[in-house]
Coordinates of C-alpha atoms in Angstrom, one line a residue:
X188 CA 209.7 218.4 94.7
X189 CA 213.4 219.8 96.6
X190 CA 214.8 219.9 92.7
X191 CA 212.0 222.4 91.3
X192 CA 213.5 224.8 94.1
X193 CA 212.1 225.6 97.8
X194 CA 211.9 229.8 96.1
X195 CA 209.6 228.5 92.8
X196 CA 207.6 226.3 95.7
X197 CA 207.4 229.4 98.1
X198 CA 206.1 231.5 94.7
X199 CA 203.8 229.1 93.7
X200 CA 202.1 228.9 97.0
X201 CA 202.0 232.6 97.3
X202 CA 200.3 233.0 93.9
X203 CA 197.5 230.6 94.8
X204 CA 196.9 231.9 98.3
X205 CA 196.3 235.4 96.5
X206 CA 194.6 234.5 93.3
X207 CA 192.0 232.1 94.9
X208 CA 189.7 230.1 92.4
X209 CA 189.2 232.1 89.1
X210 CA 186.1 230.8 87.2
X211 CA 186.4 233.2 83.8
X212 CA 183.8 233.7 81.4
X213 CA 183.5 235.9 77.7
X214 CA 180.8 237.8 76.8
X215 CA 180.4 239.8 73.8
X216 CA 178.0 243.1 75.0
X217 CA 178.7 245.1 72.1
X218 CA 177.4 244.3 68.7
X219 CA 178.7 248.1 66.7
X220 CA 182.2 249.9 66.9
X221 CA 183.8 253.4 66.0
X222 CA 186.3 251.8 63.8
X223 CA 187.2 249.6 61.0
X224 CA 190.8 247.8 62.3
X225 CA 192.1 245.9 59.4
X226 CA 191.2 242.1 59.5
X227 CA 188.9 242.7 62.5
X228 CA 188.7 239.7 64.8
X229 CA 184.8 240.2 65.5
X230 CA 183.5 241.5 62.2
X231 CA 186.3 239.7 59.7
X232 CA 184.4 236.5 60.1
X233 CA 180.8 235.2 60.2
X234 CA 180.8 234.8 63.8
X235 CA 178.4 237.4 64.6
X236 CA 176.0 237.0 62.3
X237 CA 172.6 235.5 63.3
X238 CA 172.9 237.3 67.2
X239 CA 171.1 240.2 67.2
X240 CA 171.7 243.0 70.0
X241 CA 168.0 243.3 71.4
X242 CA 168.5 242.2 75.0
X243 CA 167.4 245.4 77.4
X244 CA 169.2 246.7 80.1
X245 CA 167.2 244.5 82.7
X246 CA 168.1 241.0 80.7
X247 CA 171.4 242.3 81.0
X248 CA 171.5 242.3 84.9
X249 CA 169.4 239.7 85.1
X250 CA 171.7 237.8 83.2
X251 CA 175.0 238.4 84.9
X252 CA 173.4 237.5 88.4
X253 CA 172.9 233.9 86.7
X254 CA 176.4 233.9 85.7
X255 CA 177.7 235.1 89.2
X256 CA 175.3 232.2 90.4
X257 CA 176.8 229.9 88.0
X258 CA 180.7 230.6 89.9
X259 CA 181.8 233.2 87.4
X260 CA 184.0 235.1 89.2
X261 CA 185.9 236.6 86.2
X262 CA 184.6 238.5 82.9
X263 CA 186.1 239.2 80.1
X264 CA 184.3 241.7 78.1
X265 CA 184.8 242.4 74.7
X266 CA 182.6 242.2 71.5
X267 CA 183.2 244.8 69.0
X268 CA 183.3 247.9 71.1
X269 CA 182.1 247.6 75.2
X270 CA 183.0 251.4 76.1
X271 CA 179.9 252.0 73.6
X272 CA 177.7 250.3 76.3
X273 CA 178.9 251.1 79.8
X274 CA 175.4 250.2 81.3
X275 CA 176.3 246.7 80.5
X276 CA 179.5 246.9 81.7
X277 CA 178.2 248.3 85.4
X278 CA 175.4 245.4 85.4
X279 CA 179.0 243.0 84.8
X280 CA 180.7 244.7 87.9
X281 CA 177.0 244.7 90.1
X282 CA 177.3 241.2 90.0
X283 CA 180.7 239.5 88.6
X284 CA 184.2 240.8 91.4
X285 CA 186.7 240.6 88.5
X286 CA 186.9 242.0 85.2
X287 CA 188.7 243.0 81.8
X288 CA 187.1 245.3 79.1
X289 CA 188.7 245.0 75.8
X290 CA 188.3 248.5 74.5
X291 CA 190.2 250.9 71.7
X292 CA 190.5 253.9 74.3
X293 CA 188.3 256.0 72.2
X294 CA 185.7 256.9 75.0
X295 CA 187.1 257.2 78.2
X296 CA 184.9 254.6 80.4
X297 CA 183.3 256.3 84.0
X298 CA 185.6 256.1 87.4
X299 CA 183.1 254.3 88.7
X300 CA 183.8 251.3 86.2
X301 CA 186.6 249.5 87.9
X302 CA 187.5 246.9 85.9
X303 CA 190.8 246.3 84.3
X304 CA 191.1 248.5 81.1
X305 CA 193.2 246.8 78.1
X306 CA 193.6 249.3 75.7
X307 CA 194.2 247.9 71.9
X308 CA 197.2 249.7 69.5
X309 CA 197.9 248.8 66.3
X310 CA 200.8 251.3 65.5
X311 CA 202.0 254.8 66.3
X312 CA 202.4 256.7 62.9
X313 CA 201.0 256.5 59.4
X314 CA 200.7 252.6 59.7
X315 CA 198.9 252.4 62.7
X316 CA 196.2 255.0 60.9
X317 CA 196.1 252.9 58.2
X318 CA 195.3 249.6 60.1
X319 CA 192.5 251.3 62.1
X320 CA 190.7 254.1 59.6
X321 CA 191.9 256.7 62.2
X322 CA 194.3 258.6 64.1
X323 CA 192.9 257.8 67.6
X324 CA 196.1 256.4 69.9
X325 CA 196.9 259.8 71.0
X326 CA 193.6 260.6 72.1
X327 CA 193.3 256.9 74.1
X328 CA 196.2 257.5 75.4
X329 CA 195.4 261.0 76.7
X330 CA 191.7 259.6 77.7
X331 CA 193.8 256.9 80.1
X332 CA 196.9 258.7 80.9
X333 CA 198.2 257.6 84.9
X334 CA 194.6 255.6 84.9
X335 CA 195.4 252.6 88.0
X336 CA 192.6 250.9 85.6
X337 CA 194.6 250.8 82.0
X338 CA 197.1 248.7 80.7
X339 CA 198.3 249.4 76.7
X340 CA 197.8 246.4 74.5
X341 CA 200.2 246.6 71.5
X342 CA 199.4 244.3 68.4
X343 CA 202.0 243.6 66.8
X344 CA 201.7 242.7 63.0
X345 CA 204.1 242.7 59.8
X346 CA 203.5 246.0 59.3
X347 CA 204.4 247.5 62.6
X348 CA 207.4 245.8 64.0
X349 CA 209.6 248.8 64.0
X350 CA 206.5 250.8 66.3
X351 CA 207.7 248.9 69.5
X352 CA 210.3 251.6 70.7
X353 CA 207.8 254.5 69.7
X354 CA 204.8 253.0 71.3
X355 CA 206.7 252.3 74.4
X356 CA 207.6 255.7 74.7
X357 CA 204.6 256.8 74.2
X358 CA 202.9 254.1 77.4
X359 CA 206.2 255.7 79.3
X360 CA 204.9 258.9 79.0
X361 CA 201.3 258.4 79.5
X362 CA 202.1 256.5 83.0
X363 CA 201.0 253.1 81.6
X364 CA 202.3 249.8 81.1
X365 CA 202.9 247.7 77.9
X366 CA 202.1 244.7 76.8
X367 CA 202.0 242.9 73.4
X368 CA 199.8 241.0 71.5
X369 CA 200.2 239.4 67.6
X370 CA 198.2 240.0 65.1
X371 CA 196.5 236.6 64.7
X372 CA 194.6 236.5 61.2
X373 CA 190.7 235.3 60.7
X374 CA 190.3 232.0 58.8
X375 CA 188.1 234.9 56.1
X376 CA 191.6 237.6 56.5
X377 CA 193.5 234.9 55.1
X378 CA 191.4 233.1 52.3
X379 CA 191.0 236.6 50.8
X380 CA 195.1 237.1 51.0
X381 CA 195.1 234.0 49.8
X382 CA 192.6 234.4 46.7
X383 CA 194.3 237.5 46.6
X384 CA 190.5 239.6 46.5
X385 CA 190.4 243.1 46.0
X386 CA 190.0 246.0 48.6
X387 CA 187.1 247.0 50.3
X388 CA 186.0 249.9 52.4
X389 CA 186.0 247.8 55.9
X390 CA 188.1 245.4 57.1
X391 CA 190.2 244.8 54.2
X392 CA 191.0 248.0 53.0
X393 CA 194.8 247.8 52.7
X394 CA 195.8 244.2 52.5
X395 CA 196.9 242.1 49.9
X396 CA 199.0 239.1 48.7
X397 CA 202.3 240.7 49.1
X398 CA 202.3 243.3 51.4
X399 CA 199.6 241.7 54.5
X400 CA 199.2 242.1 58.7
X401 CA 200.4 238.3 58.8
X402 CA 203.8 237.2 60.9
X403 CA 206.4 235.4 59.3
X404 CA 209.2 233.6 61.7
X405 CA 211.8 235.8 60.3
X406 CA 209.0 238.9 61.6
X407 CA 209.0 236.8 65.3
X408 CA 212.8 237.4 65.3
X409 CA 212.8 240.9 64.3
X410 CA 209.8 241.5 67.3
X411 CA 211.3 239.7 69.5
X412 CA 214.9 242.0 69.2
X413 CA 212.7 245.3 69.1
X414 CA 210.7 244.0 72.5
X415 CA 214.3 243.3 74.1
X416 CA 215.2 246.5 73.3
X417 CA 211.7 247.9 75.0
X418 CA 212.4 246.2 77.6
X419 CA 215.5 247.0 78.5
X420 CA 215.0 250.6 77.5
X421 CA 211.7 251.2 79.3
X422 CA 212.0 248.0 82.4
X423 CA 209.4 250.0 84.4
X424 CA 206.5 250.2 81.7
X425 CA 207.0 246.8 79.7
X426 CA 204.8 243.8 81.2
X427 CA 206.0 241.0 79.2
X428 CA 207.5 237.8 79.6
X429 CA 210.5 236.7 76.6
X430 CA 209.7 232.7 77.8
X431 CA 205.9 233.1 76.9
X432 CA 207.2 234.7 73.7
X433 CA 209.2 232.1 72.8
X434 CA 206.6 229.5 73.2
X435 CA 203.6 232.1 71.5
X436 CA 206.0 232.7 68.4
X437 CA 207.0 229.1 67.7
X438 CA 206.4 227.1 64.8
X439 CA 203.7 225.1 66.6
X440 CA 202.2 226.4 69.5
X441 CA 199.4 224.9 69.5
X442 CA 198.2 220.9 68.6
X443 CA 195.7 221.8 65.6
X444 CA 193.4 218.7 65.0
X445 CA 193.7 218.1 61.1
X446 CA 190.1 217.2 60.5
X447 CA 188.7 220.5 62.5
X448 CA 191.7 222.8 62.4
X449 CA 190.9 223.5 66.0
X450 CA 193.4 223.6 68.8
X451 CA 192.9 220.6 70.8
X452 CA 195.0 222.5 74.2
X453 CA 193.2 225.7 73.2
X454 CA 193.8 226.7 77.4
X455 CA 189.9 228.7 76.8
X456 CA 188.5 225.2 75.7
X457 CA 190.4 223.2 78.4
X458 CA 190.0 225.4 81.6
X459 CA 185.9 225.6 79.9
X460 CA 185.4 229.0 79.5
X461 CA 182.2 229.3 78.1
X462 CA 181.6 232.3 75.2
X463 CA 178.4 234.4 75.0
X464 CA 177.3 236.1 72.2
X465 CA 175.7 239.8 72.1
X466 CA 171.9 237.7 72.6
X467 CA 173.2 235.6 75.9
X468 CA 173.5 232.5 73.5
X469 CA 176.0 230.0 74.2
X470 CA 178.5 229.8 72.0
X471 CA 179.3 226.1 70.1
X472 CA 182.4 227.7 68.4
X473 CA 186.0 227.0 69.5
X474 CA 186.6 229.7 71.8
X475 CA 186.2 233.2 72.7
X476 CA 187.2 234.6 69.6
X477 CA 185.9 231.9 67.0
X478 CA 186.8 233.8 63.7
X479 CA 190.3 233.3 64.0
X480 CA 192.5 230.6 62.7
X481 CA 193.6 228.3 65.5
X482 CA 196.6 227.5 63.5
X483 CA 197.6 231.0 63.7
X484 CA 196.2 232.3 66.5
X485 CA 198.9 234.2 68.8
X486 CA 196.8 236.7 70.3
X487 CA 197.5 237.0 74.0
X488 CA 194.4 236.7 76.5
X489 CA 194.1 233.0 74.7
X490 CA 197.6 232.5 74.4
X491 CA 198.5 233.6 78.0
X492 CA 195.5 231.4 78.8
X493 CA 196.9 228.9 76.9
X494 CA 200.5 228.8 78.4
X495 CA 199.1 228.9 82.1
X496 CA 196.9 226.0 81.4
X497 CA 200.8 223.9 80.8
X498 CA 201.5 223.9 84.7
X499 CA 201.7 219.8 85.1
X500 CA 204.4 220.0 82.4
X501 CA 206.1 222.9 83.8
X502 CA 206.9 220.7 86.7
X503 CA 209.6 219.0 84.9
X504 CA 212.2 221.6 85.9
X505 CA 212.9 224.5 87.8
X506 CA 213.7 226.6 84.9
X507 CA 210.2 225.8 83.2
X508 CA 208.8 226.4 86.6
X509 CA 210.1 229.7 86.8
X510 CA 208.8 230.9 83.8
X511 CA 205.2 229.7 84.4
X512 CA 205.2 231.6 87.5
X513 CA 206.7 234.6 85.9
X514 CA 204.2 234.5 83.9
X515 CA 201.2 233.8 86.1
X516 CA 202.8 236.8 87.9
X517 CA 202.7 239.3 84.8
X518 CA 199.0 237.8 83.9
X519 CA 197.8 238.9 87.5
X520 CA 199.1 242.0 87.3
X521 CA 197.8 243.0 83.7
X522 CA 194.3 241.1 84.3
X523 CA 193.2 241.5 88.1
X524 CA 193.2 245.0 89.7
X525 CA 195.5 243.9 92.4
X526 CA 196.2 246.4 95.6

């Protein structure tokens, strides 16, 4: 153990002591949205079909109470758009101590909701407007300016890499930390591109076989360079690990089952994080975002969970362990309300 470095082991023990045991679960709490994002992970697929939004507020409260009894102490709240159903967030908060809300930020969540708030951004200019069918970024950032609950998540795609520095500037000017995700296409989105389908008025408005959101190896390299520049220019704003970036943008970050197409080593599955649909039915799918094609999944919440599930193999050398600890510390800052 000495060759791992005493500082590493000290940091590791401190992290385990601070964070304790976290048992997470994923919940779709809304089946409607006020945006139409290109290639939407929720609507550009079939997973949400057959699950009606008919549970009463009392049933939601009882549901989260039972989840807490099951040992859940970290709730990932998503769906379509969770801010449209604040009472359901309050129900979760009454029973589950830690939580993250994935929101587009158009509607500001009331101050009595103290879960971590992750505000998604898809671009700072006309590209972002086109990808989300609306100019909402300034409103979202103003809603949460200097709000200690909030974090900006910039979803990088092949069409908005040049927005990374401007996004960092906007986040800093609004007193908000910024981290990064990568667009992860759904199976349906990929099929539409491959078949060169015509555009619609919903979630495939601007994409085609020649111009779409899917990242190439060159795109990942370009994005990493821009992220490095952002880290250098805005060190107090950016919350990101280039070690994690190198892993998640590698050619094959996941071990894919050749028959099912499912990632055998997805951290969400390995850590047994259950996913529940809007009707409280437990998903029998592959993960919390079942519409995503595992072969191209680089979404940040799932990616970080997978990276952090690899602690045992990171013990092989001090540098890998130090990188893992850095990512764990970053994750804690992004996903938990640490005092």
